[in-house]
Coordinates of N, CA and C in Angstrom, one line a residue:
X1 N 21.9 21.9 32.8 CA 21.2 21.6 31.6 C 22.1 21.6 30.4
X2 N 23.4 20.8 30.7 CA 24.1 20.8 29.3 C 24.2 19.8 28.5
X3 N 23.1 19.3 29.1 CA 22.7 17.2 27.9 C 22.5 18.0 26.4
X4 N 22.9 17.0 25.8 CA 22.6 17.2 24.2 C 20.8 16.5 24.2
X5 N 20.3 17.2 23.4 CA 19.1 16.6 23.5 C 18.5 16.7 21.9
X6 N 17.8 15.6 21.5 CA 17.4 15.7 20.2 C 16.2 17.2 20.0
X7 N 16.0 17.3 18.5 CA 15.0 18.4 18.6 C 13.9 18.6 19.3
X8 N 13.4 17.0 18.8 CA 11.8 17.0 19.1 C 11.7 17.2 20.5
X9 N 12.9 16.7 21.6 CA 12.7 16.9 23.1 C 12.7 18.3 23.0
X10 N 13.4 19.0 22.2 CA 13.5 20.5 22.8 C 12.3 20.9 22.4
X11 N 11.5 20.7 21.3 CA 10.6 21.4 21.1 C 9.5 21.0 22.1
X12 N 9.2 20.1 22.5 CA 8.3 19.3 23.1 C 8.3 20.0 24.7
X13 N 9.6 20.3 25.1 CA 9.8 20.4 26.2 C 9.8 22.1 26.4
X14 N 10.3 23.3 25.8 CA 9.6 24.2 25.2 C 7.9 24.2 24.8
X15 N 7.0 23.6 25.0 CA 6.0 23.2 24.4 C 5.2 23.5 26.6
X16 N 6.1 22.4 26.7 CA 5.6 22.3 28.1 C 6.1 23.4 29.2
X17 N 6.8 24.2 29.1 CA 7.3 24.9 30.0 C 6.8 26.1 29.2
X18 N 5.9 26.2 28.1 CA 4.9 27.4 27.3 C 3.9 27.4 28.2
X19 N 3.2 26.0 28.7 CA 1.8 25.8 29.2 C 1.8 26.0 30.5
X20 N 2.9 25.6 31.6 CA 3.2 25.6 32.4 C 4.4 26.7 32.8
X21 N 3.7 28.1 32.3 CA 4.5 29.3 32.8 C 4.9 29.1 34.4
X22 N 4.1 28.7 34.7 CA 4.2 29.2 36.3 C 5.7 28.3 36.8
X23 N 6.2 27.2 36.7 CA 6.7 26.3 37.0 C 8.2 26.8 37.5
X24 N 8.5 26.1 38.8 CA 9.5 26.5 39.8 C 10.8 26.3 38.7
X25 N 12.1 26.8 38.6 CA 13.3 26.1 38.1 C 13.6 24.7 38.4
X26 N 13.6 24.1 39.4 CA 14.0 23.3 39.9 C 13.1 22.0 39.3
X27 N 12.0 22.4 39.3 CA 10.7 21.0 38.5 C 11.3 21.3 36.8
X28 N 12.0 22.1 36.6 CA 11.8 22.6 35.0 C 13.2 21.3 34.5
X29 N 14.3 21.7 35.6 CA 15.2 21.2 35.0 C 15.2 19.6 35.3
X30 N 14.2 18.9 36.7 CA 13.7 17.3 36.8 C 13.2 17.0 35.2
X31 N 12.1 18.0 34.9 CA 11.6 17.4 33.4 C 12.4 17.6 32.5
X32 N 14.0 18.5 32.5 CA 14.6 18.4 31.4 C 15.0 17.0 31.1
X33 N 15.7 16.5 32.7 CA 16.7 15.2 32.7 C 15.7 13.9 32.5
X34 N 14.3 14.2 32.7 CA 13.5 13.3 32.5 C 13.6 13.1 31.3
X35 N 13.2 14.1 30.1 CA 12.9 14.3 28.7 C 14.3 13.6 28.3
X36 N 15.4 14.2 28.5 CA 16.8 13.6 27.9 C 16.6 11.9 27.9
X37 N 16.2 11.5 28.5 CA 16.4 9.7 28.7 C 15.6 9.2 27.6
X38 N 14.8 9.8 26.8 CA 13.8 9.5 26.0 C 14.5 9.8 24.4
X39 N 14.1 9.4 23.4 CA 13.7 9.7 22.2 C 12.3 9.8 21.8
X40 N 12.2 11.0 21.9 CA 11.1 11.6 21.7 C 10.7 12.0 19.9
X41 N 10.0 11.8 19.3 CA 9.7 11.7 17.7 C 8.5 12.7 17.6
X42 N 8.6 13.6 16.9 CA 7.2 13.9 16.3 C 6.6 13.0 15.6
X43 N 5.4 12.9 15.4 CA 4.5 12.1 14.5 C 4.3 12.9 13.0
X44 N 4.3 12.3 11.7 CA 4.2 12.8 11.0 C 3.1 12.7 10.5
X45 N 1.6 12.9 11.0 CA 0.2 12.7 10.5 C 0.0 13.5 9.9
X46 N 0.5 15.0 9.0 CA 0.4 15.6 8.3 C 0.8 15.8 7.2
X47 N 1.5 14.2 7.0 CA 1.7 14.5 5.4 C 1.1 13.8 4.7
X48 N 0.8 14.4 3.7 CA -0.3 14.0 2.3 C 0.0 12.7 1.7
X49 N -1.2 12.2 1.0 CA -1.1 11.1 0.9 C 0.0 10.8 -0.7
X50 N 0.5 11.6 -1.5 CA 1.3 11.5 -2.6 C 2.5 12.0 -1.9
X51 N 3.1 13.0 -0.9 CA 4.5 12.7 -0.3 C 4.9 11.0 0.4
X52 N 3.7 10.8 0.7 CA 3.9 9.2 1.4 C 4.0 8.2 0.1
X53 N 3.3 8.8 -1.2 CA 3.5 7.3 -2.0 C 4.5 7.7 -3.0
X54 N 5.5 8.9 -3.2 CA 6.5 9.2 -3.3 C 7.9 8.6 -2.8
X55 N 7.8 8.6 -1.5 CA 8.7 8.0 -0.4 C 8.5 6.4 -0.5
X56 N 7.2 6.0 -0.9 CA 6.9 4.2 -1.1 C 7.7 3.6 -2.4
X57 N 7.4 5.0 -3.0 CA 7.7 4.1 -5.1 C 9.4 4.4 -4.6
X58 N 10.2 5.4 -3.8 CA 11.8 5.7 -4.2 C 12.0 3.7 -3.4
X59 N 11.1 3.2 -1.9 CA 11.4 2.2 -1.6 C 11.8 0.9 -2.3
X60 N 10.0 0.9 -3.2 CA 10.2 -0.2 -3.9 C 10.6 -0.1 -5.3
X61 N 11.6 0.9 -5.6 CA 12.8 0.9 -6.6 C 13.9 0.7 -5.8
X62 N 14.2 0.9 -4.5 CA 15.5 0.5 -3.8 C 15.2 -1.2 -3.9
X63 N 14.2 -1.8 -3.5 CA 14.2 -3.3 -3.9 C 14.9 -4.3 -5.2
X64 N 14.7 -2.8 -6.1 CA 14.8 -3.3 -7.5 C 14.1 -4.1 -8.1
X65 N 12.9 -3.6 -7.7 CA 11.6 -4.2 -8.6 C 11.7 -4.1 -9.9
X66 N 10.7 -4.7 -11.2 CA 10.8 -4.0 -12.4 C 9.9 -3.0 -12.4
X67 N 10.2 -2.6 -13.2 CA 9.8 -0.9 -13.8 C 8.0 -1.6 -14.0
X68 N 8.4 -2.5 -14.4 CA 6.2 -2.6 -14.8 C 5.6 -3.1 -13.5
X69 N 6.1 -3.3 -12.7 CA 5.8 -3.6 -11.2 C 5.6 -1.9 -10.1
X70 N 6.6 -1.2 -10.9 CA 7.2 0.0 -10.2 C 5.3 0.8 -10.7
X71 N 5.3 0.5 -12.6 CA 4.4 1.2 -12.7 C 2.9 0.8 -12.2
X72 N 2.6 -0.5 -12.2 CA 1.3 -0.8 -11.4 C 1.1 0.1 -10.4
X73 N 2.3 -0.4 -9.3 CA 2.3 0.7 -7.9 C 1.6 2.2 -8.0
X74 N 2.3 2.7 -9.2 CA 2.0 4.0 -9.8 C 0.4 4.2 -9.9
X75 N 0.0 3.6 -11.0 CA -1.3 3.6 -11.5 C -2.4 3.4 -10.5
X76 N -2.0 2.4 -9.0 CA -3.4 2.0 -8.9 C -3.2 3.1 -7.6
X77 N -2.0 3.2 -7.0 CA -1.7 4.5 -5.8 C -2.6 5.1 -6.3
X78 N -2.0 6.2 -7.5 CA -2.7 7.1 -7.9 C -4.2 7.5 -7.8
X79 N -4.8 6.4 -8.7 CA -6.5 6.0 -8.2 C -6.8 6.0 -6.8
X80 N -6.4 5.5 -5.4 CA -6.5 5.6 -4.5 C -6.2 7.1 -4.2
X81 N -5.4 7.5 -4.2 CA -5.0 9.1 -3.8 C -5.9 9.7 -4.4
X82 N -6.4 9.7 -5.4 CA -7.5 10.8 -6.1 C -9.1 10.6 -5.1
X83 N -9.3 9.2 -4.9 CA -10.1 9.0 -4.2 C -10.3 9.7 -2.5
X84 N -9.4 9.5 -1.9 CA -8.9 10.1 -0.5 C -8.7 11.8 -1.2
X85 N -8.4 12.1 -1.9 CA -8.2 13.4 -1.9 C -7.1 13.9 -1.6
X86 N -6.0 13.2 -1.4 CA -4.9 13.3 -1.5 C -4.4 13.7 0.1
X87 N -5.4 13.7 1.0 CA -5.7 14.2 2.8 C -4.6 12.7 3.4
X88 N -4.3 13.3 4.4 CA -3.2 12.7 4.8 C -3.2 11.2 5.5
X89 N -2.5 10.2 4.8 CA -3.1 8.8 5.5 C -3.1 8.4 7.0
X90 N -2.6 9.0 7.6 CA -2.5 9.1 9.1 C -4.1 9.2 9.5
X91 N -4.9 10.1 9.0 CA -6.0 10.2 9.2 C -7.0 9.3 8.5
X92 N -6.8 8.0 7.8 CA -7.9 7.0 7.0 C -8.1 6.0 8.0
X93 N -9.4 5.9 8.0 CA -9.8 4.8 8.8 C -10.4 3.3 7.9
X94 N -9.9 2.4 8.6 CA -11.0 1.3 8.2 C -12.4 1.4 7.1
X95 N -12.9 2.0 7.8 CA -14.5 2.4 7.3 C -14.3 3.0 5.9
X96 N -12.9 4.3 6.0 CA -12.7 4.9 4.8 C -12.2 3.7 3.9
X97 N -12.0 2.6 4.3 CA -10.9 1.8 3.2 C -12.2 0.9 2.5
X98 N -13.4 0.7 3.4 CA -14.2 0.0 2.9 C -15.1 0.6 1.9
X99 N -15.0 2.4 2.3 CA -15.8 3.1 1.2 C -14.6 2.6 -0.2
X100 N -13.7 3.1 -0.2 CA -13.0 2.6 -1.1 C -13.4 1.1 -2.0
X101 N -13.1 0.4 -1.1 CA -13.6 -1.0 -1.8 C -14.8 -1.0 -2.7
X102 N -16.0 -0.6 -2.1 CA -17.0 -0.2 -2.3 C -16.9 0.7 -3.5
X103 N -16.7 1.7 -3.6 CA -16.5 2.7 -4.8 C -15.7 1.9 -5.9
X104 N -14.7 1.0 -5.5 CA -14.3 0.1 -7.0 C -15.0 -1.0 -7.4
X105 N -15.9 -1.3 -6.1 CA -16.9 -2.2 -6.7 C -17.9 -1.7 -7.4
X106 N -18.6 -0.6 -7.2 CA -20.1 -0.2 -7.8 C -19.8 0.8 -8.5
X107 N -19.1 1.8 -7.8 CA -18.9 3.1 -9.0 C -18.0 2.6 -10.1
X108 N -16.9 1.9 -10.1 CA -16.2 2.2 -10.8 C -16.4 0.4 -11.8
X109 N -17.4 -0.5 -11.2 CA -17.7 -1.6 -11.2 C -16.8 -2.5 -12.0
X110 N -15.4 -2.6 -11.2 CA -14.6 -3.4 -11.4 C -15.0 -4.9 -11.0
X111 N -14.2 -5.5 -11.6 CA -14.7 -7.6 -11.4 C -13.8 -7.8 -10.0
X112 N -15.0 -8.8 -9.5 CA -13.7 -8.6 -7.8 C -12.2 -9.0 -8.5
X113 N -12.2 -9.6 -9.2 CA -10.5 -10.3 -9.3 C -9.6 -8.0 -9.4
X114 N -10.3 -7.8 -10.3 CA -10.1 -6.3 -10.5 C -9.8 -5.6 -8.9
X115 N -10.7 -5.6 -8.4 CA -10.7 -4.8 -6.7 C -9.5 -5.6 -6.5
X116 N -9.6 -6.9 -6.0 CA -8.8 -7.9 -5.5 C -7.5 -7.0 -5.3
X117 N -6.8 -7.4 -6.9 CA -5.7 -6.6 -7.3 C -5.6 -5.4 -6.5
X118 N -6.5 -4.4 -7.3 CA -6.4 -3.3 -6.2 C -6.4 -3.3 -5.0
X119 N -6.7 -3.7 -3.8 CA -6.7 -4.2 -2.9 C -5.1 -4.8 -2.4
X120 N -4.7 -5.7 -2.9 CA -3.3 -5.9 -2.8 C -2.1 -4.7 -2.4
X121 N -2.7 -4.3 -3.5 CA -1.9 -2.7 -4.0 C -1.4 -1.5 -2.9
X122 N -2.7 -1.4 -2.7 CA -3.1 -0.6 -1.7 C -2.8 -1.1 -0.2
X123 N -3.0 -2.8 0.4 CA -2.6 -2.4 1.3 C -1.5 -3.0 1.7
X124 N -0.5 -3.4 0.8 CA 0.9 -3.0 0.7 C 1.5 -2.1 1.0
X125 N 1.2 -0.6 0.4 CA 1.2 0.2 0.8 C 0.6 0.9 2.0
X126 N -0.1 0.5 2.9 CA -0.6 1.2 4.5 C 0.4 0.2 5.3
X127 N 0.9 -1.5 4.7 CA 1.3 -2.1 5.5 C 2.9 -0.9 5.8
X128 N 3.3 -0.9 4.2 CA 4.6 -0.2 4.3 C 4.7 1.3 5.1
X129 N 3.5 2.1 5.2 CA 3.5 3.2 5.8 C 3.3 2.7 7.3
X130 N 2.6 1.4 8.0 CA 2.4 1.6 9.1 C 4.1 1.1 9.7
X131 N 4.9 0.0 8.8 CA 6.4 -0.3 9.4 C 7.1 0.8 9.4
X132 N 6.6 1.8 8.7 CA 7.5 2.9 8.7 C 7.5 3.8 9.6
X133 N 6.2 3.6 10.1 CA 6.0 4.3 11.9 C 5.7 5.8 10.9
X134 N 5.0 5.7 9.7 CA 4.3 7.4 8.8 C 3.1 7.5 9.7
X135 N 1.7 6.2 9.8 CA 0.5 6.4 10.0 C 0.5 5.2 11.6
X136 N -0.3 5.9 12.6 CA -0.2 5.1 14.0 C -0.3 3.8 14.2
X137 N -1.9 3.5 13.0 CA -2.4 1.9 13.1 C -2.9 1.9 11.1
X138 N -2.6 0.5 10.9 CA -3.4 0.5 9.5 C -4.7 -0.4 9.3
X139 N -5.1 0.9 8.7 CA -6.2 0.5 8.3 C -7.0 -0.9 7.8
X140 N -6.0 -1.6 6.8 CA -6.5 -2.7 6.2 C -6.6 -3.5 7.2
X141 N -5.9 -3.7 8.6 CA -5.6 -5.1 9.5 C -7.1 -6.0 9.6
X142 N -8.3 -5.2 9.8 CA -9.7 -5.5 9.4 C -10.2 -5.8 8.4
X143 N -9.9 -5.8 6.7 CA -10.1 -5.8 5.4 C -9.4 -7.2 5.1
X144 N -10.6 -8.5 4.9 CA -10.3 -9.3 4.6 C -10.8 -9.4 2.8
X145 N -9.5 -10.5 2.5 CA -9.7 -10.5 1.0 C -10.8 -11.2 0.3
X146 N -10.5 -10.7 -1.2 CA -12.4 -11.6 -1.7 C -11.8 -13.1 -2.0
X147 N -13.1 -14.1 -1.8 CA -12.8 -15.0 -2.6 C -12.9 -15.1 -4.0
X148 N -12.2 -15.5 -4.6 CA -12.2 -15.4 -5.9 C -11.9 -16.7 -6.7
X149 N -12.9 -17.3 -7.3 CA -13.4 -18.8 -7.7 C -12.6 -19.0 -8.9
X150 N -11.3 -19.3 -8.8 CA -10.4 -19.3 -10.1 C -11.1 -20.8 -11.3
X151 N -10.8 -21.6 -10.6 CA -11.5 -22.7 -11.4 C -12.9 -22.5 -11.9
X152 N -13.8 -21.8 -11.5 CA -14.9 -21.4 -12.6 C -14.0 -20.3 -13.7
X153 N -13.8 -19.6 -13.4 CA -13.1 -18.3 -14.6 C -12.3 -19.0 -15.6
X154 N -11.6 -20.0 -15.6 CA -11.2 -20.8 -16.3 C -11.8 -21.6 -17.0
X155 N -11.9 -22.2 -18.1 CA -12.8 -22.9 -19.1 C -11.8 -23.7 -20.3
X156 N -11.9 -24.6 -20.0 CA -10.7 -25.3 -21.0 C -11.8 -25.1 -22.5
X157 N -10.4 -25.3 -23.6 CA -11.0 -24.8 -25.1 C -11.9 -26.2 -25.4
X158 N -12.0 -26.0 -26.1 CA -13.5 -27.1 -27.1 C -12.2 -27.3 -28.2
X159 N -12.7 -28.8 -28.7 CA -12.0 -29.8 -29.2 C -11.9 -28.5 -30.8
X160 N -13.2 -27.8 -31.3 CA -12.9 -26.9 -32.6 C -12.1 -26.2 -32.3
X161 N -12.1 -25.4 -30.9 CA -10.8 -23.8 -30.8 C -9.9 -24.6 -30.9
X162 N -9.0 -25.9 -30.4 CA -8.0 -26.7 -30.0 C -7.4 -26.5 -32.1
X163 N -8.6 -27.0 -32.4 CA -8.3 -27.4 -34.1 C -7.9 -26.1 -34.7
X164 N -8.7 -25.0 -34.5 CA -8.4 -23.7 -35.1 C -7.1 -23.3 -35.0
X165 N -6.8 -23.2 -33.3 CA -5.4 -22.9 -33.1 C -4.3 -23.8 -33.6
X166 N -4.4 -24.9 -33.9 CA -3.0 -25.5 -34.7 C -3.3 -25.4 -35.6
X167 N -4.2 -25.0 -36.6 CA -4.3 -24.7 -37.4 C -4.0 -23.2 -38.5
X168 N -3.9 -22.5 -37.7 CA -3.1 -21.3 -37.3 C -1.6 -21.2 -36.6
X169 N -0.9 -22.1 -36.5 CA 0.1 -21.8 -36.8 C 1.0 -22.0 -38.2
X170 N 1.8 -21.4 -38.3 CA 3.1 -21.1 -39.1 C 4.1 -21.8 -39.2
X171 N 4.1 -22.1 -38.2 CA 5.6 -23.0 -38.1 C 5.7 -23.9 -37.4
X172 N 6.9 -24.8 -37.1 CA 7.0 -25.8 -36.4 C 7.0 -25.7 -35.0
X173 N 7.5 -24.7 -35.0 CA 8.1 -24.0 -33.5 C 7.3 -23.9 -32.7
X174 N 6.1 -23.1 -33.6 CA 4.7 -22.7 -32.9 C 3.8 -23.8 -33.0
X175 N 3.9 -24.6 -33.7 CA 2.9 -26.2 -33.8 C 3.8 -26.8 -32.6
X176 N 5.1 -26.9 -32.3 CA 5.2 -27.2 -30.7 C 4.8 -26.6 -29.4
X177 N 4.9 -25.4 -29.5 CA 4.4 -24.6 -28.0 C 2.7 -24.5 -28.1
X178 N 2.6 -24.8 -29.2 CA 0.8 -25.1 -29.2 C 0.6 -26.3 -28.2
X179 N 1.0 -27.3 -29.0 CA 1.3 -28.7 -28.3 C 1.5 -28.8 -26.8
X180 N 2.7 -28.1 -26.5 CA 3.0 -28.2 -25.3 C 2.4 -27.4 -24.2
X181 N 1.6 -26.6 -24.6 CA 0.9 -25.6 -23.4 C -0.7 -26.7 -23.8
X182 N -0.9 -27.2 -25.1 CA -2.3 -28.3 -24.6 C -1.9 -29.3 -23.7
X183 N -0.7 -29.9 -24.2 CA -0.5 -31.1 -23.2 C -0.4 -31.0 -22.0
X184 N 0.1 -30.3 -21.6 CA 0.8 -29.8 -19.9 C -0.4 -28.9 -19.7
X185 N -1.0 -28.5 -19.7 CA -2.4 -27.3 -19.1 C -1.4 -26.1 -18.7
X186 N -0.2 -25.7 -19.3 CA 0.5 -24.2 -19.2 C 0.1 -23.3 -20.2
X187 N 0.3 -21.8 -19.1 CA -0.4 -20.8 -19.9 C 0.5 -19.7 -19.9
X188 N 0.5 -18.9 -20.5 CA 1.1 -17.9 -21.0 C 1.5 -17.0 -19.7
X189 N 0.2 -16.5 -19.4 CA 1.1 -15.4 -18.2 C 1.0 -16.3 -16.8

């Protein structure tokens, strides 16, 4: 029994030779050389849901996201973790993601475009925790997105707002980017 063996085999395999006192030497040391062939991992289902979105935000600063991208992540995590109770995402189910939805729909009665967003957010993040091998299965794989009817939410200006706003500007500069965001239907964000 002089194989190098990673921890988790040792613990694991200490674990089994705890339950199975009785066990001949000879079966002990088959299950050692058995165990050695393996990479054996503990699962980390016990960690909380702000060490996991800790470990998310150092990621997507390694991307070199911007910082107002970095902070959304921040903001809307946060909401979510307060909601879960900060209990470990390994343990959220489906069902829990839909109360979620649900609580930003009614309790908190965001516009779906609002959930939507949050929604994105969030399951970005269970996507990134489930590649990361943190949580077994994710949750969202079942959570399909809202439709969201952009062309009604939109409403082109009336021929007066059109008049107001050139009329309101200052300068030439801005009597062109008036111009050019009526002509071309471009918008700001």
């Amino acid at each position: 029994m002089s194989m190098l063996i990673p921890n988790s085999n040792v613990s694991l395999f200490a674990e089994i030779c705890a339950i199975t006192s009785t066990i001949e030497p000879e079966i002990r040391d088959k299950l050692w050389q058995c165990l050695s062939k393996y990479k054996i991992q503990e699962k980390a289902t016990y960690k909380n849901f702000d060490a996991c979105i800790e470990q998310f935000m150092n990621a997507k600063i390694s991307e070199n996201l911007s910082s107002e991208t970095i902070r959304n992540y921040k903001d809307r995590l946060r909401l979510t973790s307060a909601y879960f109770n900060n209990q470990a995402p390994a343990t959220i189910t489906t069902d829990d993601i839909r109360g979620l939805i649900k609580h930003w729909s009614e309790e908190q009665k965001m516009k779906k475009s609002s959930v939507q967003t949050y929604i994105n957010y969030t399951r970005n993040f269970f996507n990134w925790m489930y590649n990361e091998e943190i949580i077994p299965s994710n949750p969202f794989v079942k959570i399909k997105s809202f439709y969201i009817d952009k062309t009604a939410a939109r409403k082109p200006l009336k021929q007066y707002d059109l008049e107001k706003l050139r009329a309101a500007c200052k300068n030439n500069r801005e009597k062109a980017l008036v111009e050019f965001f009526i002509s071309t239907g471009c918008r700001v964000s």
